[in-house]
Amino acid sequence: MSVWDTLFSEELRRTEARGHLRALSGASLAPHGRIRRNDREFIDFSSNDYLGLSQHPALIARASEWSVRMGTGAGASRLVTGTSDAHLALEKKIAAFKQTESALLFATGWQANAAVLPALLKALPEAAVFTDKLIHNSLHHGCAAAGVRQIRFRHNDYDHLEKLLEERGANTSARMIITESVFSMDGDVADLERLSAIAKAHDAFLLVDEAHATGVLGPGGAGLSAALPDGVDLVMGTFSKAMGSFGAYVAGSERLCAYLINTCGGFIYSTAPPPAVLGAIDAALDIVPGMESERTKLASLGTRLRDGLAGLGIHTGASSTQIVPAIIGEPRDALRVSESLAQRGLLATAIRPPTVPANTSRLRLALRATHEPADIDQLVAAIAECL
Ligand SMILES: *Cc1c(COP(=O)(O)O)cnc(C)c1O
């Protein structure tokens, strides 16, 4: 072991002592809301493939076709030679889907958030940045990279946000508000109409992360911001969840996108997304607006699960979407229930602090339109047995 490995081992031992050590294990998504892991098949309540599109023949076909036609790599970053006609056409299609003037592709959602915030905040020096307490790690990373100290408002508490805007935002040169539209660990939604009104009243820039809403909520599955044209200044989202493949977008005004093309390091210095990824996204954008029956089914599976858990006396917080937290409380209890469910052929990951607040360790249950009501009933019955 090198001297470096000794240092890594010491840190890993400390992580293990806190009960937080993690390791990777192989799995592969299967049809009907199933997943295979260690040669066993489970009903999967842990993946974000909400519409089951990762296994859809149309996405697979177009990803393959575009690879055969254009190759496996874009060859360079976007401003050099990496922009193909397919990139430009796809960005137009994303903007039409999101009902914005323009859109840009990014390699991943994490990269988009981490890179866009420092670029934006360069144009808003000394801005006061107001963030929902539960925003994603990538948004924290973006704020840190921009060197700003977040002013955090209580989760979805807009009275608190307004109070902070008045106290801390009045004498600053600019203000920015950052939230998600569907929260990844709680499955509850932001009130974008109210947020947009608050942002306008306080001259604040509003940035919304639609990672878990894209494909699932809003008109034609275009996310909650699509119901509010001009209500949100910058929307980002990912193609890696309900959209079934990979990559991400940032959507907003033409001037905003032109600014990012000229200033955003994560866009400028990263190789353009490859044809297979573009093909899968293109096919998903053709199909998703018409998947209204899948979205209706997904919503009713969510209601069925929340009702079932309520019958067991388990709290699901303010969840109203395809993400349903079964709040257990103590980390070791959540882990024990998750392990007993796995023995029964059900995969439901336990989420513990620091990812969620103390005493709210939970199973994060993520539903798929390819689940059946019987799968939900089986899950609720198994949770009842495990408690
Ligand atoms: C998953 C997620 C991201 C990151 O998107 P990727 O494309 O997976 O990198 C960003 N924000 C939120 C809220 C997410 O849940």
CSV table of C-alpha atoms and ligand atoms in Angstrom, one decimal:
chain,number,residue,atom,x,y,z
A,1,MET,CA,0.0,0.0,0.0
A,2,SER,CA,1.4,3.4,-0.9
A,3,VAL,CA,1.5,6.2,1.6
A,4,TRP,CA,-1.4,7.7,-0.3
A,5,ASP,CA,-3.5,4.6,0.0
A,6,THR,CA,-2.8,4.6,3.8
A,7,LEU,CA,-4.3,8.1,4.0
A,8,PHE,CA,-7.3,7.0,2.0
A,9,SER,CA,-7.8,3.9,4.2
A,10,GLU,CA,-7.8,6.0,7.3
A,11,GLU,CA,-10.5,8.3,6.0
A,12,LEU,CA,-12.5,5.3,4.8
A,13,ARG,CA,-12.2,3.7,8.3
A,14,ARG,CA,-13.7,6.9,9.8
A,15,THR,CA,-16.5,6.8,7.2
A,16,GLU,CA,-17.2,3.2,8.1
A,17,ALA,CA,-17.2,3.9,11.8
A,18,ARG,CA,-20.0,6.5,11.2
A,19,GLY,CA,-21.9,3.8,9.4
A,20,HIS,CA,-21.7,5.8,6.1
A,21,LEU,CA,-19.4,3.6,4.0
A,22,ARG,CA,-20.8,3.0,0.5
A,23,ALA,CA,-19.7,0.7,-2.3
A,24,LEU,CA,-20.9,0.0,-5.8
A,25,SER,CA,-22.8,-3.0,-7.0
A,26,GLY,CA,-23.9,-3.9,-10.5
A,27,ALA,CA,-27.5,-3.8,-11.6
A,28,SER,CA,-29.4,-3.6,-14.9
A,29,LEU,CA,-32.9,-2.2,-15.5
A,30,ALA,CA,-35.4,-4.6,-16.9
A,31,PRO,CA,-39.0,-4.2,-18.3
A,32,HIS,CA,-42.1,-3.9,-16.1
A,33,GLY,CA,-40.4,-1.8,-13.4
A,34,ARG,CA,-38.0,-4.6,-12.6
A,35,ILE,CA,-34.2,-4.6,-12.0
A,36,ARG,CA,-31.6,-7.3,-12.0
A,37,ARG,CA,-28.9,-7.4,-9.4
A,38,ASN,CA,-26.6,-10.2,-8.3
A,39,ASP,CA,-28.4,-12.7,-10.6
A,40,ARG,CA,-31.7,-11.9,-8.9
A,41,GLU,CA,-34.7,-9.9,-10.2
A,42,PHE,CA,-36.3,-7.3,-8.0
A,43,ILE,CA,-39.3,-5.0,-8.3
A,44,ASP,CA,-37.4,-1.7,-8.5
A,45,PHE,CA,-38.5,1.3,-6.4
A,46,SER,CA,-35.2,3.0,-6.5
A,47,SER,CA,-34.5,4.1,-10.1
A,48,ASN,CA,-35.6,7.4,-11.7
A,49,ASP,CA,-36.7,5.9,-15.1
A,50,TYR,CA,-40.2,7.2,-14.3
A,51,LEU,CA,-41.7,6.5,-17.7
A,52,GLY,CA,-39.7,3.3,-18.4
A,53,LEU,CA,-38.2,5.0,-21.5
A,54,SER,CA,-34.7,3.7,-20.9
A,55,GLN,CA,-35.9,0.4,-22.4
A,56,HIS,CA,-38.1,2.0,-25.1
A,57,PRO,CA,-37.5,0.6,-28.7
A,58,ALA,CA,-37.8,4.0,-30.3
A,59,LEU,CA,-35.0,5.5,-28.1
A,60,ILE,CA,-32.8,2.5,-28.6
A,61,ALA,CA,-33.4,2.6,-32.4
A,62,ARG,CA,-32.6,6.3,-32.8
A,63,ALA,CA,-29.5,6.1,-30.5
A,64,SER,CA,-28.2,3.3,-32.7
A,65,GLU,CA,-29.2,4.9,-36.0
A,66,TRP,CA,-27.5,8.2,-35.2
A,67,SER,CA,-24.4,6.3,-34.0
A,68,VAL,CA,-24.2,4.4,-37.3
A,69,ARG,CA,-24.7,7.5,-39.3
A,70,MET,CA,-22.5,10.0,-37.3
A,71,GLY,CA,-20.1,7.9,-35.2
A,72,THR,CA,-19.6,7.6,-31.5
A,73,GLY,CA,-17.9,10.9,-30.7
A,74,ALA,CA,-18.5,14.6,-31.4
A,75,GLY,CA,-14.7,15.1,-31.7
A,76,ALA,CA,-14.4,18.5,-30.0
A,77,SER,CA,-16.1,21.0,-27.7
A,78,ARG,CA,-19.0,23.0,-29.0
A,79,LEU,CA,-17.2,26.2,-30.0
A,80,VAL,CA,-14.5,24.4,-31.9
A,81,THR,CA,-15.9,21.7,-34.2
A,82,GLY,CA,-18.2,19.7,-31.9
A,83,THR,CA,-21.4,21.4,-32.9
A,84,SER,CA,-23.2,19.3,-35.6
A,85,ASP,CA,-26.5,20.2,-37.3
A,86,ALA,CA,-28.0,17.6,-35.0
A,87,HIS,CA,-27.0,19.6,-31.9
A,88,LEU,CA,-28.5,22.8,-33.2
A,89,ALA,CA,-31.8,21.1,-34.3
A,90,LEU,CA,-32.1,19.3,-31.0
A,91,GLU,CA,-31.6,22.5,-29.0
A,92,LYS,CA,-34.4,24.1,-31.1
A,93,LYS,CA,-36.6,21.1,-30.3
A,94,ILE,CA,-35.8,21.4,-26.5
A,95,ALA,CA,-36.7,25.1,-26.5
A,96,ALA,CA,-40.0,24.3,-28.2
A,97,PHE,CA,-40.7,21.6,-25.6
A,98,LYS,CA,-39.9,24.0,-22.7
A,99,GLN,CA,-41.6,26.9,-24.5
A,100,THR,CA,-38.5,29.1,-24.2
A,101,GLU,CA,-36.6,31.1,-26.8
A,102,SER,CA,-33.5,29.0,-26.6
A,103,ALA,CA,-31.9,26.0,-25.0
A,104,LEU,CA,-28.4,24.5,-24.6
A,105,LEU,CA,-27.3,20.9,-24.2
A,106,PHE,CA,-25.0,20.0,-21.3
A,107,ALA,CA,-23.2,16.7,-20.6
A,108,THR,CA,-25.1,16.1,-17.3
A,109,GLY,CA,-27.4,17.9,-15.0
A,110,TRP,CA,-24.8,18.0,-12.3
A,111,GLN,CA,-22.3,19.6,-14.7
A,112,ALA,CA,-24.9,22.1,-15.8
A,113,ASN,CA,-25.7,23.3,-12.3
A,114,ALA,CA,-22.1,23.4,-11.2
A,115,ALA,CA,-21.1,25.4,-14.3
A,116,VAL,CA,-24.0,27.7,-15.0
A,117,LEU,CA,-24.2,29.3,-11.6
A,118,PRO,CA,-20.6,30.7,-11.6
A,119,ALA,CA,-21.2,32.0,-15.1
A,120,LEU,CA,-24.5,33.7,-14.3
A,121,LEU,CA,-23.2,35.2,-11.1
A,122,LYS,CA,-20.3,36.8,-13.0
A,123,ALA,CA,-23.0,39.0,-14.6
A,124,LEU,CA,-24.6,39.7,-11.2
A,125,PRO,CA,-21.7,40.6,-9.0
A,126,GLU,CA,-22.5,40.9,-5.3
A,127,ALA,CA,-25.8,39.2,-5.9
A,128,ALA,CA,-27.7,37.9,-2.8
A,129,VAL,CA,-28.6,34.3,-3.6
A,130,PHE,CA,-31.6,32.8,-1.9
A,131,THR,CA,-31.9,29.0,-2.0
A,132,ASP,CA,-34.4,26.5,-0.8
A,133,LYS,CA,-33.0,24.4,2.1
A,134,LEU,CA,-33.4,21.2,0.2
A,135,ILE,CA,-31.7,22.0,-3.2
A,136,HIS,CA,-29.5,19.4,-4.9
A,137,ASN,CA,-25.8,18.9,-4.3
A,138,SER,CA,-25.0,20.2,-7.8
A,139,LEU,CA,-26.6,23.6,-7.0
A,140,HIS,CA,-24.6,23.8,-3.8
A,141,HIS,CA,-21.5,23.1,-5.8
A,142,GLY,CA,-22.4,25.8,-8.3
A,143,CYS,CA,-22.9,28.4,-5.5
A,144,ALA,CA,-19.6,27.3,-4.0
A,145,ALA,CA,-17.8,27.6,-7.3
A,146,ALA,CA,-19.3,31.1,-7.7
A,147,GLY,CA,-17.9,32.0,-4.3
A,148,VAL,CA,-21.4,33.0,-3.0
A,149,ARG,CA,-22.7,32.4,0.5
A,150,GLN,CA,-26.3,31.1,0.2
A,151,ILE,CA,-29.1,32.7,2.1
A,152,ARG,CA,-31.3,29.6,2.7
A,153,PHE,CA,-35.1,29.7,3.2
A,154,ARG,CA,-37.1,27.0,4.9
A,155,HIS,CA,-38.2,24.3,2.4
A,156,ASN,CA,-41.1,25.6,0.2
A,157,ASP,CA,-41.7,28.4,2.8
A,158,TYR,CA,-42.3,31.5,0.7
A,159,ASP,CA,-43.2,33.7,3.6
A,160,HIS,CA,-39.7,33.0,5.0
A,161,LEU,CA,-38.2,33.7,1.5
A,162,GLU,CA,-40.0,37.1,1.3
A,163,LYS,CA,-38.9,38.0,4.8
A,164,LEU,CA,-35.3,37.2,3.9
A,165,LEU,CA,-35.6,39.1,0.6
A,166,GLU,CA,-36.7,42.2,2.5
A,167,GLU,CA,-34.1,41.8,5.2
A,168,ARG,CA,-31.1,40.7,3.2
A,169,GLY,CA,-31.9,41.6,-0.5
A,170,ALA,CA,-33.0,45.2,-0.3
A,171,ASN,CA,-29.6,46.8,-0.4
A,172,THR,CA,-27.8,44.4,-2.8
A,173,SER,CA,-27.1,45.0,-6.4
A,174,ALA,CA,-29.0,41.9,-7.6
A,175,ARG,CA,-31.0,39.0,-6.2
A,176,MET,CA,-31.3,35.4,-7.3
A,177,ILE,CA,-33.8,32.7,-6.2
A,178,ILE,CA,-32.9,29.0,-6.7
A,179,THR,CA,-35.3,26.0,-6.2
A,180,GLU,CA,-36.3,22.7,-7.7
A,181,SER,CA,-39.8,22.1,-9.1
A,182,VAL,CA,-40.0,18.5,-7.7
A,183,PHE,CA,-37.8,17.7,-4.8
A,184,SER,CA,-35.8,14.6,-5.2
A,185,MET,CA,-36.0,13.1,-1.7
A,186,ASP,CA,-39.5,14.3,-0.7
A,187,GLY,CA,-41.5,14.2,-4.0
A,188,ASP,CA,-43.2,17.5,-3.1
A,189,VAL,CA,-43.5,20.4,-5.6
A,190,ALA,CA,-42.7,24.1,-5.5
A,191,ASP,CA,-45.4,26.7,-6.2
A,192,LEU,CA,-43.8,28.2,-9.3
A,193,GLU,CA,-46.6,30.7,-9.8
A,194,ARG,CA,-46.1,32.2,-6.4
A,195,LEU,CA,-42.3,32.1,-6.7
A,196,SER,CA,-42.4,33.8,-10.0
A,197,ALA,CA,-44.6,36.6,-8.6
A,198,ILE,CA,-42.2,37.0,-5.7
A,199,ALA,CA,-39.2,37.1,-8.0
A,200,LYS,CA,-40.8,39.8,-10.1
A,201,ALA,CA,-41.8,41.8,-7.1
A,202,HIS,CA,-38.2,41.8,-5.8
A,203,ASP,CA,-36.4,42.0,-9.2
A,204,ALA,CA,-34.9,38.6,-8.6
A,205,PHE,CA,-33.6,36.2,-11.1
A,206,LEU,CA,-35.4,32.8,-10.8
A,207,LEU,CA,-33.6,29.6,-11.5
A,208,VAL,CA,-35.6,26.3,-11.4
A,209,ASP,CA,-34.2,22.7,-11.5
A,210,GLU,CA,-36.7,20.4,-13.2
A,211,ALA,CA,-34.7,17.2,-13.0
A,212,HIS,CA,-37.6,15.2,-11.5
A,213,ALA,CA,-40.4,17.0,-13.3
A,214,THR,CA,-39.2,16.8,-16.9
A,215,GLY,CA,-41.3,14.2,-18.7
A,216,VAL,CA,-43.6,13.8,-15.8
A,217,LEU,CA,-45.4,17.0,-14.9
A,218,GLY,CA,-46.6,20.1,-16.7
A,219,PRO,CA,-48.2,20.5,-20.1
A,220,GLY,CA,-47.1,17.6,-22.3
A,221,GLY,CA,-44.7,16.5,-19.6
A,222,ALA,CA,-42.6,19.6,-20.3
A,223,GLY,CA,-42.1,20.4,-16.6
A,224,LEU,CA,-44.0,22.8,-14.3
A,225,SER,CA,-42.2,25.9,-15.7
A,226,ALA,CA,-43.8,25.3,-19.1
A,227,ALA,CA,-47.2,26.3,-17.7
A,228,LEU,CA,-45.7,29.7,-16.9
A,229,PRO,CA,-44.2,31.2,-20.0
A,230,ASP,CA,-41.8,34.0,-19.0
A,231,GLY,CA,-42.3,33.1,-15.3
A,232,VAL,CA,-38.9,31.5,-14.8
A,233,ASP,CA,-35.6,33.1,-16.0
A,234,LEU,CA,-33.6,29.9,-16.3
A,235,VAL,CA,-34.9,26.3,-16.2
A,236,MET,CA,-32.6,23.3,-16.2
A,237,GLY,CA,-33.4,19.7,-16.3
A,238,THR,CA,-31.9,16.3,-17.2
A,239,PHE,CA,-32.6,13.7,-19.8
A,240,SER,CA,-31.3,11.0,-17.5
A,241,LYS,CA,-34.5,10.5,-15.4
A,242,ALA,CA,-38.0,10.3,-17.0
A,243,MET,CA,-36.5,11.1,-20.4
A,244,GLY,CA,-34.8,7.7,-20.3
A,245,SER,CA,-31.2,8.4,-21.4
A,246,PHE,CA,-28.5,10.9,-20.5
A,247,GLY,CA,-27.5,14.6,-20.8
A,248,ALA,CA,-29.1,17.8,-19.6
A,249,TYR,CA,-30.5,21.1,-20.8
A,250,VAL,CA,-30.6,24.7,-19.8
A,251,ALA,CA,-33.5,26.7,-21.3
A,252,GLY,CA,-34.3,30.5,-21.2
A,253,SER,CA,-34.0,33.6,-23.3
A,254,GLU,CA,-31.9,33.8,-26.5
A,255,ARG,CA,-29.6,36.4,-24.7
A,256,LEU,CA,-29.2,34.1,-21.7
A,257,CYS,CA,-28.1,31.2,-23.9
A,258,ALA,CA,-25.8,33.4,-26.0
A,259,TYR,CA,-24.2,34.7,-22.7
A,260,LEU,CA,-23.6,31.1,-21.5
A,261,ILE,CA,-22.1,30.1,-24.8
A,262,ASN,CA,-19.5,32.9,-24.2
A,263,THR,CA,-18.9,32.5,-20.4
A,264,CYS,CA,-19.9,29.1,-19.0
A,265,GLY,CA,-16.7,26.9,-18.6
A,266,GLY,CA,-18.7,23.7,-18.3
A,267,PHE,CA,-20.2,24.3,-21.7
A,268,ILE,CA,-17.1,25.8,-23.4
A,269,TYR,CA,-14.4,23.4,-22.3
A,270,SER,CA,-16.3,20.1,-22.4
A,271,THR,CA,-16.7,17.8,-25.5
A,272,ALA,CA,-20.1,18.0,-27.2
A,273,PRO,CA,-22.6,15.2,-26.4
A,274,PRO,CA,-22.2,12.3,-28.9
A,275,PRO,CA,-24.7,11.2,-31.5
A,276,ALA,CA,-26.1,8.2,-29.6
A,277,VAL,CA,-27.1,10.5,-26.7
A,278,LEU,CA,-28.6,13.1,-29.1
A,279,GLY,CA,-30.6,10.3,-30.8
A,280,ALA,CA,-32.1,9.0,-27.6
A,281,ILE,CA,-33.0,12.6,-26.5
A,282,ASP,CA,-34.5,13.3,-29.9
A,283,ALA,CA,-36.7,10.2,-29.8
A,284,ALA,CA,-37.8,10.9,-26.2
A,285,LEU,CA,-38.9,14.5,-27.2
A,286,ASP,CA,-41.1,13.0,-30.0
A,287,ILE,CA,-42.8,10.5,-27.6
A,288,VAL,CA,-43.0,12.2,-24.2
A,289,PRO,CA,-45.6,14.8,-25.0
A,290,GLY,CA,-48.0,12.0,-26.1
A,291,MET,CA,-47.5,9.9,-22.9
A,292,GLU,CA,-50.5,11.4,-21.1
A,293,SER,CA,-51.9,8.0,-20.1
A,294,GLU,CA,-48.6,6.9,-18.7
A,295,ARG,CA,-48.4,10.2,-16.6
A,296,THR,CA,-52.0,9.6,-15.4
A,297,LYS,CA,-51.1,6.1,-14.4
A,298,LEU,CA,-47.9,7.2,-12.6
A,299,ALA,CA,-49.9,9.8,-10.6
A,300,SER,CA,-52.5,7.2,-9.6
A,301,LEU,CA,-49.8,4.7,-8.5
A,302,GLY,CA,-48.4,7.5,-6.3
A,303,THR,CA,-51.8,8.1,-4.7
A,304,ARG,CA,-52.3,4.3,-4.2
A,305,LEU,CA,-48.9,4.1,-2.5
A,306,ARG,CA,-49.4,7.1,-0.2
A,307,ASP,CA,-52.9,5.8,0.8
A,308,GLY,CA,-51.4,2.3,1.5
A,309,LEU,CA,-48.6,3.8,3.6
A,310,ALA,CA,-51.0,6.1,5.5
A,311,GLY,CA,-53.0,2.9,6.3
A,312,LEU,CA,-49.9,1.6,8.1
A,313,GLY,CA,-49.4,4.9,9.9
A,314,ILE,CA,-46.3,5.8,7.9
A,315,HIS,CA,-45.8,9.5,7.0
A,316,THR,CA,-45.1,10.4,3.4
A,317,GLY,CA,-44.5,14.2,4.1
A,318,ALA,CA,-45.9,16.5,1.4
A,319,SER,CA,-45.3,14.1,-1.4
A,320,SER,CA,-47.7,14.5,-4.3
A,321,THR,CA,-45.7,12.9,-7.2
A,322,GLN,CA,-44.0,9.7,-8.3
A,323,ILE,CA,-41.5,10.1,-5.5
A,324,VAL,CA,-42.9,8.9,-2.2
A,325,PRO,CA,-40.8,8.9,1.0
A,326,ALA,CA,-41.8,6.3,3.5
A,327,ILE,CA,-40.4,8.1,6.6
A,328,ILE,CA,-39.1,5.6,9.1
A,329,GLY,CA,-37.0,7.8,11.5
A,330,GLU,CA,-33.9,6.1,12.8
A,331,PRO,CA,-31.2,5.3,10.2
A,332,ARG,CA,-30.8,1.7,11.4
A,333,ASP,CA,-34.5,1.0,11.2
A,334,ALA,CA,-34.7,2.4,7.7
A,335,LEU,CA,-31.8,0.2,6.7
A,336,ARG,CA,-33.3,-2.9,8.4
A,337,VAL,CA,-36.7,-2.4,6.5
A,338,SER,CA,-34.8,-1.9,3.2
A,339,GLU,CA,-32.8,-5.1,3.8
A,340,SER,CA,-36.0,-7.1,4.7
A,341,LEU,CA,-37.7,-5.8,1.5
A,342,ALA,CA,-34.7,-6.9,-0.6
A,343,GLN,CA,-35.1,-10.5,0.9
A,344,ARG,CA,-38.7,-10.3,-0.4
A,345,GLY,CA,-37.6,-9.3,-3.9
A,346,LEU,CA,-38.3,-5.5,-3.6
A,347,LEU,CA,-35.6,-2.9,-4.1
A,348,ALA,CA,-36.2,0.3,-2.0
A,349,THR,CA,-33.1,2.2,-1.0
A,350,ALA,CA,-32.8,3.6,2.5
A,351,ILE,CA,-31.8,7.3,2.5
A,352,ARG,CA,-30.1,8.4,5.7
A,353,PRO,CA,-28.4,11.6,7.0
A,354,PRO,CA,-26.6,13.6,5.9
A,355,THR,CA,-28.6,13.3,2.6
A,356,VAL,CA,-31.8,13.9,4.6
A,357,PRO,CA,-32.3,15.6,8.1
A,358,ALA,CA,-31.8,13.7,11.3
A,359,ASN,CA,-34.8,11.5,12.4
A,360,THR,CA,-36.2,11.4,8.9
A,361,SER,CA,-34.3,8.4,7.5
A,362,ARG,CA,-36.6,6.9,4.9
A,363,LEU,CA,-37.2,4.6,2.0
A,364,ARG,CA,-37.2,6.8,-1.1
A,365,LEU,CA,-39.8,5.0,-3.2
A,366,ALA,CA,-39.6,6.0,-6.9
A,367,LEU,CA,-42.5,4.8,-9.1
A,368,ARG,CA,-42.6,3.9,-12.8
A,369,ALA,CA,-45.4,4.0,-15.3
A,370,THR,CA,-44.4,0.4,-16.0
A,371,HIS,CA,-45.3,-0.7,-12.5
A,372,GLU,CA,-48.8,-2.2,-11.9
A,373,PRO,CA,-51.1,-1.6,-9.0
A,374,ALA,CA,-50.4,-5.1,-7.8
A,375,ASP,CA,-46.7,-4.1,-7.5
A,376,ILE,CA,-47.7,-1.3,-5.2
A,377,ASP,CA,-49.9,-3.5,-3.1
A,378,GLN,CA,-47.1,-6.1,-2.8
A,379,LEU,CA,-44.8,-3.3,-1.6
A,380,VAL,CA,-47.2,-2.0,1.0
A,381,ALA,CA,-47.9,-5.5,2.3
A,382,ALA,CA,-44.2,-6.3,2.5
A,383,ILE,CA,-43.5,-3.0,4.4
A,384,ALA,CA,-46.3,-3.9,6.9
A,385,GLU,CA,-44.6,-7.3,7.5
A,386,CYS,CA,-41.1,-5.7,7.9
A,387,LEU,CA,-42.2,-3.1,10.5
B,1,LIG,C1,-30.3,14.0,-10.7
B,1,LIG,C2,-30.3,15.5,-10.4
B,1,LIG,C3,-29.4,16.4,-11.0
B,1,LIG,C4,-28.3,15.8,-11.9
B,1,LIG,O1,-28.6,15.4,-13.1
B,1,LIG,P1,-27.7,14.3,-13.9
B,1,LIG,O2,-28.1,14.5,-15.3
B,1,LIG,O3,-28.0,13.0,-13.3
B,1,LIG,O4,-26.3,14.7,-13.6
B,1,LIG,C5,-29.5,17.7,-10.8
B,1,LIG,N1,-30.5,18.2,-10.0
B,1,LIG,C6,-31.4,17.4,-9.4
B,1,LIG,C7,-32.4,18.0,-8.5
B,1,LIG,C8,-31.3,16.0,-9.5
B,1,LIG,O5,-32.1,15.2,-8.9
